[in-house]
């Protein structure tokens, strides 16, 4: 385990210091020496920098992962030993939980408690996959007389994980947990807007006993380091969470080498409130599902379908809630923090403006705290009512604190509208009618359906992924182990 003083950057939040890539167990800068400034979204101030890696750095990381996969101690370890390393990583993340939560919160602008929630989930992911590593086994298959046939789960080899900025700790943990449990080695490319905790976790993975080259992290821009990684012939499998357009580009790059991919691409997830719903339980969840992380959540509940008889009552109650919401700096731990960067804040503002031009009505808005620093990327939460279900606002991901509400009449229309986008990630169904709970849940095209509840957040055990434009493949839960491995069939003839 090689430590340089620079790695302490990630332990001492507050100093402007230069973080390094983790390649082959070493902390190294980009070969070009180029760096990307790391600014805090709450005030826009630069507090650190990360390497701006290019093709050569990505190539070094992939080679190191390849070597670790083929010839390193990792390739000879039992599944139980790999599991033990992940369990130790879980314990180390717990030891450093406060530091990681603070770093994540500062790097992304998310409220302090969300940083804590993200670390808590990361601890669970490494714990879960540590325990699962030696439990993903194959089958013995009844075959011809005189033969024995069985299947086993083989690692893909080198897995590339391209991680977004909204939940870096959590998304890295679900990717790395499942990939390492199955015996793959990793090259991670975090988002240029939030790379720090990924570097820190790779450092902790070394401390947990991950052999050099198993867990590599190269930071850099998507179009540069990310593109080089997804097109690299030394990569065997690519997993990505992020925008639909970037997902398409990554799939095209991976297709040049005929590599498998897992794609988690966001959504326009509906919450359906039937007239018999328990509104006291539902409404706080509806609000949280769109403002959590400033709405920058793939599974954000961004469409609200309200049954006609309760429409006015629900909108009035939500208007009261939205008017009271305040966006504040991450450390104030308010209702929501700033958005990740100026581009995202502009994008959200433009979508709000376009929706108004489209005829959607702003029913209520929250506010930005008076003392929020000028340089921060704040957006007040917005509740839109009477939205046309076919309008851009109801069809496209905003990725900000913007809820699009509209009404429906009866179960049939609810299902049709809920399924009426190209996405299919998550849905919430609120009704006390047991038969309707099952009927509607069954008919909704989404990777996860919640009844009288909502939120993928903490559910480490629950398989997660999309239909349609929301992507394909499944992460989280035991299912992720299947995505992170391939079935091998072995046949013996009894001669
Ligand atoms: P993005 O999808 O472009 O970025 C996600 C990751 O992909 C980052 O690590 C980035 O560096 C990398 N990347 C970008 N271009 C790449 C390329 N050509 N090849 C390989 N990797 C590449 O998302 P961006 O631009 O930061 O955000 C824009 C929109 O994307 C958001 O408004 C939101 O709608 C969506 N998004 C969805 C997320 C989700 O959880 N589903 C997460 C982040 C963004
Ligand atoms: Mg940042």
Short mmCIF file of C-alpha atoms and ligand atoms in Angstrom, two decimals:
data_model
loop_
_atom_site.label_atom_id
_atom_site.label_comp_id
_atom_site.label_asym_id
_atom_site.label_seq_id
_atom_site.Cartn_x
_atom_site.Cartn_y
_atom_site.Cartn_z
CA UNK A 1 0.00 0.00 0.00
CA UNK A 2 1.59 3.20 -1.16
CA UNK A 3 0.70 6.45 0.53
CA UNK A 4 1.81 9.91 -0.45
CA UNK A 5 1.13 13.05 1.55
CA UNK A 6 -1.26 14.13 -1.17
CA UNK A 7 -3.79 11.50 -0.19
CA UNK A 8 -4.33 13.35 3.05
CA UNK A 9 -6.10 15.96 0.96
CA UNK A 10 -9.15 13.81 1.12
CA UNK A 11 -8.96 13.60 4.86
CA UNK A 12 -8.59 17.31 5.50
CA UNK A 13 -11.54 18.97 3.86
CA UNK A 14 -10.91 22.66 3.72
CA UNK A 15 -7.48 22.98 2.21
CA UNK A 16 -7.01 23.64 -1.45
CA UNK A 17 -4.93 20.63 -2.39
CA UNK A 18 -4.30 18.45 -5.37
CA UNK A 19 -5.87 14.99 -5.41
CA UNK A 20 -4.36 12.13 -7.43
CA UNK A 21 -5.59 9.22 -9.51
CA UNK A 22 -5.30 5.72 -8.08
CA UNK A 23 -3.68 3.48 -10.69
CA UNK A 24 -2.06 0.14 -9.89
CA UNK A 25 -2.09 0.93 -6.17
CA UNK A 26 -0.21 4.19 -6.67
CA UNK A 27 -1.35 7.77 -6.36
CA UNK A 28 -0.43 9.53 -9.60
CA UNK A 29 -1.32 12.70 -11.48
CA UNK A 30 -2.31 12.87 -15.15
CA UNK A 31 0.76 12.36 -17.35
CA UNK A 32 0.10 15.72 -19.01
CA UNK A 33 0.07 17.40 -15.61
CA UNK A 34 -3.32 18.96 -16.44
CA UNK A 35 -5.81 19.44 -13.61
CA UNK A 36 -9.48 20.22 -13.13
CA UNK A 37 -10.48 22.69 -10.43
CA UNK A 38 -12.96 21.44 -7.86
CA UNK A 39 -15.49 24.06 -6.79
CA UNK A 40 -18.13 23.86 -4.10
CA UNK A 41 -21.63 24.35 -5.62
CA UNK A 42 -22.74 26.25 -2.50
CA UNK A 43 -20.43 29.23 -3.14
CA UNK A 44 -18.62 28.46 -6.40
CA UNK A 45 -15.26 28.61 -4.62
CA UNK A 46 -12.43 26.32 -5.67
CA UNK A 47 -11.16 24.16 -2.81
CA UNK A 48 -9.22 21.36 -4.52
CA UNK A 49 -8.26 19.98 -7.91
CA UNK A 50 -8.23 16.55 -9.56
CA UNK A 51 -6.18 15.20 -12.48
CA UNK A 52 -7.50 15.91 -15.97
CA UNK A 53 -6.69 12.44 -17.24
CA UNK A 54 -6.33 11.67 -20.91
CA UNK A 55 -6.06 8.59 -23.08
CA UNK A 56 -2.61 7.63 -21.74
CA UNK A 57 -3.77 7.71 -18.13
CA UNK A 58 -6.87 5.68 -18.95
CA UNK A 59 -4.69 3.22 -20.84
CA UNK A 60 -2.37 2.85 -17.83
CA UNK A 61 -5.36 2.18 -15.56
CA UNK A 62 -6.87 -0.38 -17.93
CA UNK A 63 -3.52 -2.17 -18.28
CA UNK A 64 -3.13 -2.27 -14.55
CA UNK A 65 -6.65 -3.66 -14.10
CA UNK A 66 -6.01 -6.21 -16.86
CA UNK A 67 -2.82 -7.40 -15.23
CA UNK A 68 -4.45 -7.62 -11.81
CA UNK A 69 -7.26 -9.65 -13.34
CA UNK A 70 -5.07 -12.05 -15.26
CA UNK A 71 -2.01 -12.58 -13.13
CA UNK A 72 -2.39 -10.82 -9.79
CA UNK A 73 -3.32 -12.36 -6.43
CA UNK A 74 -6.93 -11.28 -7.08
CA UNK A 75 -7.27 -13.91 -9.79
CA UNK A 76 -6.42 -16.68 -7.32
CA UNK A 77 -8.51 -15.49 -4.40
CA UNK A 78 -11.53 -17.42 -3.27
CA UNK A 79 -14.90 -15.73 -3.33
CA UNK A 80 -14.90 -15.74 0.48
CA UNK A 81 -11.59 -13.84 0.55
CA UNK A 82 -12.93 -11.24 -1.87
CA UNK A 83 -16.01 -10.93 0.32
CA UNK A 84 -13.84 -10.38 3.38
CA UNK A 85 -12.03 -7.49 1.65
CA UNK A 86 -15.37 -5.87 0.80
CA UNK A 87 -16.51 -6.32 4.40
CA UNK A 88 -13.32 -4.65 5.60
CA UNK A 89 -13.94 -1.83 3.13
CA UNK A 90 -17.43 -1.43 4.59
CA UNK A 91 -15.93 -1.17 8.07
CA UNK A 92 -13.34 1.38 6.91
CA UNK A 93 -16.01 3.52 5.25
CA UNK A 94 -17.83 3.47 8.57
CA UNK A 95 -14.68 4.54 10.43
CA UNK A 96 -14.30 7.48 8.02
CA UNK A 97 -18.03 8.15 7.69
CA UNK A 98 -18.00 11.73 8.98
CA UNK A 99 -15.12 12.77 6.75
CA UNK A 100 -16.67 11.13 3.66
CA UNK A 101 -20.11 12.63 4.32
CA UNK A 102 -18.63 16.12 4.72
CA UNK A 103 -16.51 15.74 1.60
CA UNK A 104 -19.43 14.48 -0.51
CA UNK A 105 -21.65 17.27 0.75
CA UNK A 106 -19.05 19.93 -0.03
CA UNK A 107 -18.21 18.50 -3.45
CA UNK A 108 -21.83 18.17 -4.62
CA UNK A 109 -23.62 20.83 -2.57
CA UNK A 110 -26.05 18.30 -1.13
CA UNK A 111 -27.39 18.99 2.38
CA UNK A 112 -25.21 17.55 5.13
CA UNK A 113 -27.75 14.90 6.15
CA UNK A 114 -27.89 13.63 2.54
CA UNK A 115 -24.12 13.19 2.66
CA UNK A 116 -24.62 11.11 5.79
CA UNK A 117 -27.40 9.08 4.14
CA UNK A 118 -25.13 8.41 1.15
CA UNK A 119 -22.29 7.15 3.33
CA UNK A 120 -24.72 4.97 5.26
CA UNK A 121 -25.90 3.41 1.99
CA UNK A 122 -22.30 2.94 0.82
CA UNK A 123 -21.45 1.10 4.04
CA UNK A 124 -24.44 -1.17 3.42
CA UNK A 125 -23.46 -1.83 -0.22
CA UNK A 126 -19.97 -3.00 0.69
CA UNK A 127 -21.40 -5.03 3.57
CA UNK A 128 -24.10 -6.58 1.39
CA UNK A 129 -21.78 -7.51 -1.48
CA UNK A 130 -19.10 -8.66 0.96
CA UNK A 131 -21.62 -11.16 2.29
CA UNK A 132 -22.91 -12.08 -1.16
CA UNK A 133 -19.53 -12.79 -2.78
CA UNK A 134 -19.48 -16.52 -1.95
CA UNK A 135 -23.20 -17.07 -2.46
CA UNK A 136 -23.58 -16.46 -6.18
CA UNK A 137 -23.30 -20.01 -7.43
CA UNK A 138 -24.36 -21.90 -10.53
CA UNK A 139 -26.63 -24.89 -11.20
CA UNK A 140 -26.16 -28.53 -12.00
CA UNK A 141 -28.24 -29.29 -15.08
CA UNK A 142 -29.95 -32.66 -15.75
CA UNK A 143 -28.55 -33.56 -19.18
CA UNK A 144 -27.86 -36.64 -21.34
CA UNK A 145 -27.16 -39.98 -19.77
CA UNK A 146 -23.41 -40.30 -19.24
CA UNK A 147 -22.84 -36.55 -18.84
CA UNK A 148 -22.51 -34.08 -16.01
CA UNK A 149 -23.28 -30.46 -16.79
CA UNK A 150 -23.13 -27.40 -14.61
CA UNK A 151 -23.05 -23.62 -14.81
CA UNK A 152 -20.79 -21.23 -12.98
CA UNK A 153 -20.67 -17.43 -12.78
CA UNK A 154 -17.51 -16.03 -14.30
CA UNK A 155 -16.27 -12.45 -13.93
CA UNK A 156 -16.28 -10.37 -17.13
CA UNK A 157 -12.71 -9.25 -16.47
CA UNK A 158 -12.02 -5.52 -16.46
CA UNK A 159 -15.18 -3.56 -15.66
CA UNK A 160 -15.29 0.17 -16.48
CA UNK A 161 -17.62 2.16 -14.24
CA UNK A 162 -18.58 5.66 -15.40
CA UNK A 163 -20.13 7.40 -12.43
CA UNK A 164 -22.33 10.55 -12.33
CA UNK A 165 -22.11 13.44 -9.89
CA UNK A 166 -25.46 13.16 -8.15
CA UNK A 167 -24.75 10.25 -5.77
CA UNK A 168 -21.06 9.36 -6.28
CA UNK A 169 -20.57 7.45 -3.02
CA UNK A 170 -23.69 5.36 -3.48
CA UNK A 171 -23.33 4.68 -7.18
CA UNK A 172 -19.66 3.81 -6.88
CA UNK A 173 -20.51 1.43 -4.03
CA UNK A 174 -23.20 -0.42 -5.94
CA UNK A 175 -20.95 -0.78 -8.98
CA UNK A 176 -17.75 -1.66 -7.11
CA UNK A 177 -19.49 -3.89 -4.57
CA UNK A 178 -21.09 -6.13 -7.19
CA UNK A 179 -18.16 -6.06 -9.63
CA UNK A 180 -15.53 -6.93 -7.03
CA UNK A 181 -17.70 -9.57 -5.36
CA UNK A 182 -17.77 -11.45 -8.68
CA UNK A 183 -13.99 -11.22 -9.17
CA UNK A 184 -13.76 -8.44 -11.75
CA UNK A 185 -11.20 -5.66 -11.57
CA UNK A 186 -12.23 -2.04 -11.94
CA UNK A 187 -11.46 1.20 -13.68
CA UNK A 188 -13.70 3.96 -12.36
CA UNK A 189 -14.17 7.32 -14.08
CA UNK A 190 -16.03 9.60 -11.67
CA UNK A 191 -17.80 12.73 -12.88
CA UNK A 192 -15.64 15.83 -13.30
CA UNK A 193 -18.01 17.63 -10.94
CA UNK A 194 -17.69 15.17 -8.07
CA UNK A 195 -14.62 12.92 -8.02
CA UNK A 196 -13.22 13.32 -4.54
CA UNK A 197 -14.99 10.59 -2.61
CA UNK A 198 -14.28 8.03 -5.36
CA UNK A 199 -10.55 8.70 -5.01
CA UNK A 200 -10.85 8.40 -1.26
CA UNK A 201 -12.75 5.08 -1.50
CA UNK A 202 -10.09 3.62 -3.83
CA UNK A 203 -7.54 4.60 -1.21
CA UNK A 204 -9.59 2.85 1.51
CA UNK A 205 -9.98 -0.22 -0.74
CA UNK A 206 -6.17 -0.56 -0.78
CA UNK A 207 -6.18 -0.30 2.99
CA UNK A 208 -8.89 -2.98 3.14
CA UNK A 209 -6.60 -5.37 1.30
CA UNK A 210 -7.60 -4.90 -2.35
CA UNK A 211 -4.47 -5.90 -4.31
CA UNK A 212 -2.87 -3.17 -6.41
CA UNK A 213 -4.57 -2.74 -9.79
CA UNK A 214 -7.94 -4.14 -8.70
CA UNK A 215 -9.59 -0.80 -7.93
CA UNK A 216 -8.35 2.02 -10.17
CA UNK A 217 -9.82 5.52 -10.36
CA UNK A 218 -9.02 8.01 -13.11
CA UNK A 219 -10.61 11.43 -12.95
CA UNK A 220 -11.25 13.63 -15.97
CA UNK A 221 -13.80 14.97 -18.41
CA UNK A 222 -16.44 12.72 -19.93
CA UNK A 223 -15.58 13.49 -23.55
CA UNK A 224 -11.90 12.83 -22.87
CA UNK A 225 -11.23 10.25 -20.11
CA UNK A 226 -14.77 8.80 -20.19
CA UNK A 227 -14.79 8.37 -23.96
CA UNK A 228 -11.31 6.80 -23.92
CA UNK A 229 -12.39 4.35 -21.23
CA UNK A 230 -15.65 3.23 -22.83
CA UNK A 231 -13.89 2.63 -26.18
CA UNK A 232 -10.83 0.89 -24.72
CA UNK A 233 -10.37 -2.64 -26.14
CA UNK A 234 -8.92 -3.78 -22.80
CA UNK A 235 -12.25 -3.18 -21.07
CA UNK A 236 -14.60 -6.19 -20.94
CA UNK A 237 -17.78 -4.62 -19.61
CA UNK A 238 -19.05 -1.06 -19.12
CA UNK A 239 -21.50 0.12 -16.51
CA UNK A 240 -22.86 3.66 -16.65
CA UNK A 241 -25.28 5.87 -14.77
CA UNK A 242 -26.09 9.26 -16.24
CA UNK A 243 -27.89 11.00 -19.07
CA UNK A 244 -29.62 9.17 -21.88
CA UNK A 245 -27.53 10.89 -24.56
CA UNK A 246 -24.22 10.04 -22.92
CA UNK A 247 -25.49 6.49 -22.41
CA UNK A 248 -26.02 6.19 -26.16
CA UNK A 249 -22.49 7.46 -26.85
CA UNK A 250 -21.01 4.99 -24.37
CA UNK A 251 -22.97 2.08 -25.82
CA UNK A 252 -21.76 3.00 -29.30
CA UNK A 253 -18.16 3.11 -28.08
CA UNK A 254 -18.51 -0.21 -26.26
CA UNK A 255 -20.15 -1.74 -29.34
CA UNK A 256 -16.96 -1.19 -31.34
CA UNK A 257 -15.45 -3.90 -29.14
CA UNK A 258 -18.74 -5.81 -28.77
CA UNK A 259 -18.72 -5.32 -25.02
CA UNK A 260 -21.65 -5.76 -22.68
CA UNK A 261 -23.10 -2.77 -20.87
CA UNK A 262 -25.38 -1.87 -17.98
CA UNK A 263 -27.18 1.44 -18.53
CA UNK A 264 -28.99 3.38 -15.81
CA UNK A 265 -30.31 6.46 -17.59
CA UNK A 266 -32.77 8.37 -15.51
CA UNK A 267 -36.51 8.78 -15.75
CA UNK A 268 -39.70 10.75 -15.45
CA UNK A 269 -41.13 8.74 -12.62
CA UNK A 270 -44.82 9.09 -11.68
CA UNK A 271 -46.45 9.21 -8.29
CA UNK A 272 -50.12 8.28 -8.57
CA UNK A 273 -52.51 9.53 -5.92
CA UNK A 274 -55.91 7.82 -5.97
CA UNK A 275 -58.84 9.49 -4.23
CA UNK A 276 -58.74 6.97 -1.36
CA UNK A 277 -55.01 7.55 -0.65
CA UNK A 278 -53.75 8.26 2.85
CA UNK A 279 -52.70 11.83 2.09
CA UNK A 280 -51.05 12.40 5.46
CA UNK A 281 -48.64 9.61 4.59
CA UNK A 282 -48.38 10.42 0.87
CA UNK A 283 -47.81 14.16 0.64
CA UNK A 284 -44.57 14.47 2.62
CA UNK A 285 -43.18 11.61 0.53
CA UNK A 286 -44.34 13.26 -2.71
CA UNK A 287 -42.53 16.47 -1.75
CA UNK A 288 -39.36 14.72 -0.64
CA UNK A 289 -39.22 12.58 -3.78
CA UNK A 290 -38.78 15.70 -5.93
CA UNK A 291 -36.62 17.90 -3.71
CA UNK A 292 -34.22 15.27 -2.36
CA UNK A 293 -30.75 16.13 -3.69
CA UNK A 294 -32.32 19.17 -5.38
CA UNK A 295 -34.27 16.87 -7.70
CA UNK A 296 -31.00 15.66 -9.20
CA UNK A 297 -31.98 12.05 -8.74
CA UNK A 298 -32.58 9.55 -11.53
CA UNK A 299 -35.51 8.14 -9.58
CA UNK A 300 -36.97 11.54 -8.60
CA UNK A 301 -40.76 11.46 -8.44
CA UNK A 302 -41.08 14.22 -11.01
CA UNK A 303 -44.66 13.64 -12.25
CA UNK A 304 -47.66 13.74 -9.94
CA UNK A 305 -50.93 12.17 -11.11
CA UNK A 306 -53.85 13.15 -8.89
CA UNK A 307 -57.32 11.64 -9.13
CA UNK A 308 -59.94 14.34 -9.85
CA UNK A 309 -61.98 14.23 -6.59
CA UNK A 310 -58.91 15.09 -4.47
CA UNK A 311 -57.10 17.25 -7.03
CA UNK A 312 -57.83 20.70 -5.55
CA UNK A 313 -57.25 19.59 -1.97
CA UNK A 314 -53.91 17.98 -2.88
CA UNK A 315 -52.70 20.97 -4.90
CA UNK A 316 -53.60 23.37 -2.09
CA UNK A 317 -51.71 21.27 0.46
CA UNK A 318 -48.69 20.92 -1.83
CA UNK A 319 -48.70 24.65 -2.54
CA UNK A 320 -48.36 25.27 1.19
CA UNK A 321 -45.47 22.82 1.42
CA UNK A 322 -43.64 24.15 -1.65
CA UNK A 323 -43.98 27.80 -0.52
CA UNK A 324 -42.15 26.92 2.68
CA UNK A 325 -39.20 25.15 1.00
CA UNK A 326 -35.84 26.91 1.13
CA UNK A 327 -32.65 26.21 -0.83
CA UNK A 328 -29.58 26.77 1.32
CA UNK A 329 -25.85 26.01 1.32
CA UNK A 330 -24.98 22.38 2.00
CA UNK A 331 -23.73 23.01 5.54
CA UNK A 332 -27.01 24.70 6.53
CA UNK A 333 -28.66 21.32 5.93
CA UNK A 334 -31.85 22.93 4.66
CA UNK A 335 -34.67 21.47 2.55
CA UNK A 336 -32.38 21.36 -0.44
CA UNK A 337 -28.95 22.60 -1.47
CA UNK A 338 -27.71 24.26 -4.67
CA UNK A 339 -27.62 22.40 -7.98
CA UNK A 340 -24.34 20.86 -9.05
CA UNK A 341 -23.06 23.60 -11.38
CA UNK A 342 -24.03 26.70 -13.34
CA UNK A 343 -24.90 24.66 -16.44
CA UNK A 344 -27.40 22.53 -14.53
CA UNK A 345 -28.93 25.59 -12.86
CA UNK A 346 -29.34 27.25 -16.29
CA UNK A 347 -30.77 24.10 -17.78
CA UNK A 348 -33.40 23.88 -15.05
CA UNK A 349 -34.25 27.59 -15.38
CA UNK A 350 -34.67 27.18 -19.14
CA UNK A 351 -37.01 24.21 -18.69
CA UNK A 352 -39.12 26.17 -16.19
CA UNK A 353 -39.36 29.08 -18.63
CA UNK A 354 -40.27 26.79 -21.52
CA UNK A 355 -42.96 25.10 -19.43
CA UNK A 356 -44.53 28.47 -18.61
CA UNK A 357 -44.51 29.39 -22.31
CA UNK A 358 -46.15 26.02 -22.95
CA UNK A 359 -49.04 27.10 -20.74
CA UNK A 360 -48.20 25.24 -17.53
CA UNK A 361 -49.15 27.14 -14.39
CA UNK A 362 -46.78 27.72 -11.49
CA UNK A 363 -48.91 26.90 -8.47
CA UNK A 364 -46.24 27.57 -5.86
CA UNK A 365 -42.53 28.15 -5.48
CA UNK A 366 -40.11 27.91 -2.63
CA UNK A 367 -37.25 30.33 -2.14
CA UNK A 368 -33.49 30.67 -1.97
CA UNK A 369 -32.12 31.67 1.44
CA UNK A 370 -31.24 35.36 1.67
CA UNK A 371 -27.76 34.58 2.89
CA UNK A 372 -27.02 31.98 0.20
CA UNK A 373 -23.64 32.95 -1.35
CA UNK A 374 -23.77 34.72 -4.73
CA UNK A 375 -21.52 32.20 -6.43
CA UNK A 376 -23.76 29.22 -5.57
CA UNK A 377 -26.05 27.51 -8.10
CA UNK A 378 -29.40 27.80 -6.31
CA UNK A 379 -32.86 27.16 -7.74
CA UNK A 380 -36.07 27.50 -5.77
CA UNK A 381 -38.39 24.47 -5.95
CA UNK A 382 -41.33 24.87 -8.33
CA UNK A 383 -44.75 23.18 -8.33
CA UNK A 384 -46.47 23.18 -11.71
CA UNK A 385 -50.18 22.39 -11.93
CA UNK A 386 -52.48 21.52 -14.83
CA UNK A 387 -49.55 20.30 -16.85
CA UNK A 388 -50.28 18.77 -20.25
CA UNK A 389 -49.15 15.12 -19.87
CA UNK A 390 -47.68 15.28 -23.38
CA UNK A 391 -45.76 18.53 -22.87
CA UNK A 392 -41.99 18.65 -22.59
CA UNK A 393 -42.22 19.29 -18.85
CA UNK A 394 -44.16 16.05 -18.35
CA UNK A 395 -42.05 14.05 -20.78
CA UNK A 396 -38.43 15.10 -20.22
CA UNK A 397 -36.16 14.79 -17.22
CA UNK A 398 -35.59 18.22 -15.61
CA UNK A 399 -33.11 17.01 -12.99
CA UNK A 400 -34.02 19.83 -10.66
CA UNK A 401 -36.64 20.56 -7.96
CA UNK A 402 -39.56 20.85 -10.36
CA UNK A 403 -42.77 18.84 -9.95
CA UNK A 404 -45.24 18.51 -12.84
CA UNK A 405 -48.76 17.74 -11.57
CA UNK A 406 -51.89 16.84 -13.54
CA UNK A 407 -55.17 15.05 -12.90
CA UNK A 408 -56.73 11.79 -14.06
CA UNK A 409 -60.01 9.96 -13.82
CA UNK A 410 -60.01 6.30 -12.84
CA UNK A 411 -57.55 3.43 -12.90
CA UNK A 412 -57.38 2.99 -16.65
CA UNK A 413 -56.32 6.57 -17.31
CA UNK A 414 -53.89 6.48 -14.39
CA UNK A 415 -52.04 3.52 -15.88
CA UNK A 416 -52.07 5.01 -19.37
CA UNK A 417 -50.63 8.34 -18.18
CA UNK A 418 -48.13 6.70 -15.83
CA UNK A 419 -46.82 4.64 -18.73
CA UNK A 420 -47.07 7.58 -21.12
CA UNK A 421 -43.40 8.57 -21.34
CA UNK A 422 -40.43 6.89 -22.94
CA UNK A 423 -38.95 6.25 -19.50
CA UNK A 424 -39.71 3.52 -16.96
CA UNK A 425 -37.56 3.67 -13.85
CA UNK A 426 -39.68 3.99 -10.69
CA UNK A 427 -43.35 4.58 -9.83
CA UNK A 428 -45.36 5.21 -6.66
CA UNK A 429 -48.98 4.09 -6.27
CA UNK A 430 -50.99 5.51 -3.38
CA UNK A 431 -54.33 3.81 -2.62
CA UNK A 432 -55.94 1.89 0.23
CA UNK A 433 -57.72 -0.49 -2.17
CA UNK A 434 -55.83 -3.79 -2.07
CA UNK A 435 -57.05 -5.08 -5.42
CA UNK A 436 -56.13 -1.81 -7.12
CA UNK A 437 -52.68 -1.82 -5.50
CA UNK A 438 -51.92 -5.12 -7.23
CA UNK A 439 -53.62 -4.32 -10.54
CA UNK A 440 -51.89 -0.99 -11.01
CA UNK A 441 -48.49 -2.16 -9.74
CA UNK A 442 -48.60 -5.03 -12.21
CA UNK A 443 -49.44 -2.86 -15.21
CA UNK A 444 -46.86 -0.15 -14.67
CA UNK A 445 -43.73 -0.40 -16.81
CA UNK A 446 -40.99 0.52 -14.36
CA UNK A 447 -38.01 -1.20 -12.81
CA UNK A 448 -39.35 -0.50 -9.32
CA UNK A 449 -42.93 0.10 -8.20
CA UNK A 450 -43.69 1.27 -4.67
CA UNK A 451 -47.16 0.95 -3.14
CA UNK A 452 -47.93 3.53 -0.44
CA UNK A 453 -44.23 4.37 -0.37
CA UNK A 454 -41.61 5.81 -2.70
CA UNK A 455 -37.88 5.86 -3.07
CA UNK A 456 -35.03 3.76 -4.25
CA UNK A 457 -32.59 5.54 -1.94
CA UNK A 458 -31.72 3.16 0.84
CA UNK A 459 -32.86 -0.07 -0.76
CA UNK A 460 -29.48 -1.68 -1.26
CA UNK A 461 -31.14 -5.12 -1.47
CA UNK A 462 -33.67 -4.09 -4.14
CA UNK A 463 -32.83 -4.66 -7.81
CA UNK A 464 -32.93 -1.36 -9.68
CA UNK A 465 -32.93 -0.40 -13.34
CA UNK A 466 -35.07 0.74 -16.19
CA UNK A 467 -37.41 -0.06 -19.01
CA UNK A 468 -37.30 1.89 -22.26
CA UNK A 469 -35.13 5.02 -22.25
CA UNK A 470 -34.37 4.50 -18.56
CA UNK A 471 -31.86 1.90 -19.63
CA UNK A 472 -31.22 -1.79 -19.24
CA UNK A 473 -29.49 -4.20 -16.95
CA UNK A 474 -30.02 -4.26 -13.19
CA UNK A 475 -27.93 -2.91 -10.35
CA UNK A 476 -28.34 -3.31 -6.60
CA UNK A 477 -29.52 -6.43 -4.80
CA UNK A 478 -28.42 -9.91 -5.76
CA UNK A 479 -29.38 -9.31 -9.40
CA UNK A 480 -26.41 -7.00 -9.87
CA UNK A 481 -24.12 -9.98 -9.38
CA UNK A 482 -25.58 -11.50 -12.54
CA UNK A 483 -24.95 -8.33 -14.54
CA UNK A 484 -21.39 -8.28 -13.24
CA UNK A 485 -20.69 -11.84 -14.38
CA UNK A 486 -21.34 -14.19 -17.27
CA UNK A 487 -22.64 -17.76 -17.17
CA UNK A 488 -20.22 -20.48 -18.14
CA UNK A 489 -21.57 -23.97 -18.88
CA UNK A 490 -19.18 -26.87 -18.31
CA UNK A 491 -20.02 -30.34 -19.66
CA UNK A 492 -18.25 -33.60 -18.68
CA UNK A 493 -18.71 -36.86 -20.55
CA UNK A 494 -18.21 -39.95 -18.37
CA UNK A 495 -15.85 -42.02 -20.52
P1 LIG B 1 -23.53 12.92 -18.21
O1 LIG B 1 -24.38 11.73 -18.41
O2 LIG B 1 -22.91 13.51 -19.43
O3 LIG B 1 -22.36 12.58 -17.15
C1 LIG B 1 -22.30 11.40 -16.39
C2 LIG B 1 -20.93 10.78 -16.47
O4 LIG B 1 -20.63 10.44 -17.83
C3 LIG B 1 -19.78 11.69 -16.02
O5 LIG B 1 -18.81 10.90 -15.36
C4 LIG B 1 -19.23 12.21 -17.33
O6 LIG B 1 -17.89 12.60 -17.22
C5 LIG B 1 -19.37 10.99 -18.21
N1 LIG B 1 -19.38 11.26 -19.66
C6 LIG B 1 -19.88 12.36 -20.29
N2 LIG B 1 -19.71 12.24 -21.63
C7 LIG B 1 -19.11 11.05 -21.85
C8 LIG B 1 -18.68 10.34 -23.02
N3 LIG B 1 -18.84 10.84 -24.24
N4 LIG B 1 -18.11 9.12 -22.86
C9 LIG B 1 -17.95 8.58 -21.63
N5 LIG B 1 -18.33 9.21 -20.50
C10 LIG B 1 -18.90 10.42 -20.59
O7 LIG B 1 -24.42 13.99 -17.44
P2 LIG B 1 -24.21 15.57 -17.26
O8 LIG B 1 -23.88 16.20 -18.55
O9 LIG B 1 -23.29 15.81 -16.13
O10 LIG B 1 -25.70 15.99 -16.81
C11 LIG B 1 -26.67 16.32 -17.78
C12 LIG B 1 -27.98 15.62 -17.53
O11 LIG B 1 -27.78 14.22 -17.38
C13 LIG B 1 -28.71 15.98 -16.25
O12 LIG B 1 -29.44 17.15 -16.40
C14 LIG B 1 -29.58 14.78 -16.02
O13 LIG B 1 -30.76 14.88 -16.76
C15 LIG B 1 -28.76 13.64 -16.55
N6 LIG B 1 -28.10 12.87 -15.49
C16 LIG B 1 -28.72 11.75 -15.01
C17 LIG B 1 -28.17 11.04 -13.98
C18 LIG B 1 -28.84 9.84 -13.44
O14 LIG B 1 -28.64 9.50 -12.29
N7 LIG B 1 -29.61 9.15 -14.23
C19 LIG B 1 -26.94 11.45 -13.33
C20 LIG B 1 -26.33 12.62 -13.94
C21 LIG B 1 -26.92 13.30 -14.97
MG1 LIG B 2 -17.86 19.18 -7.13
#
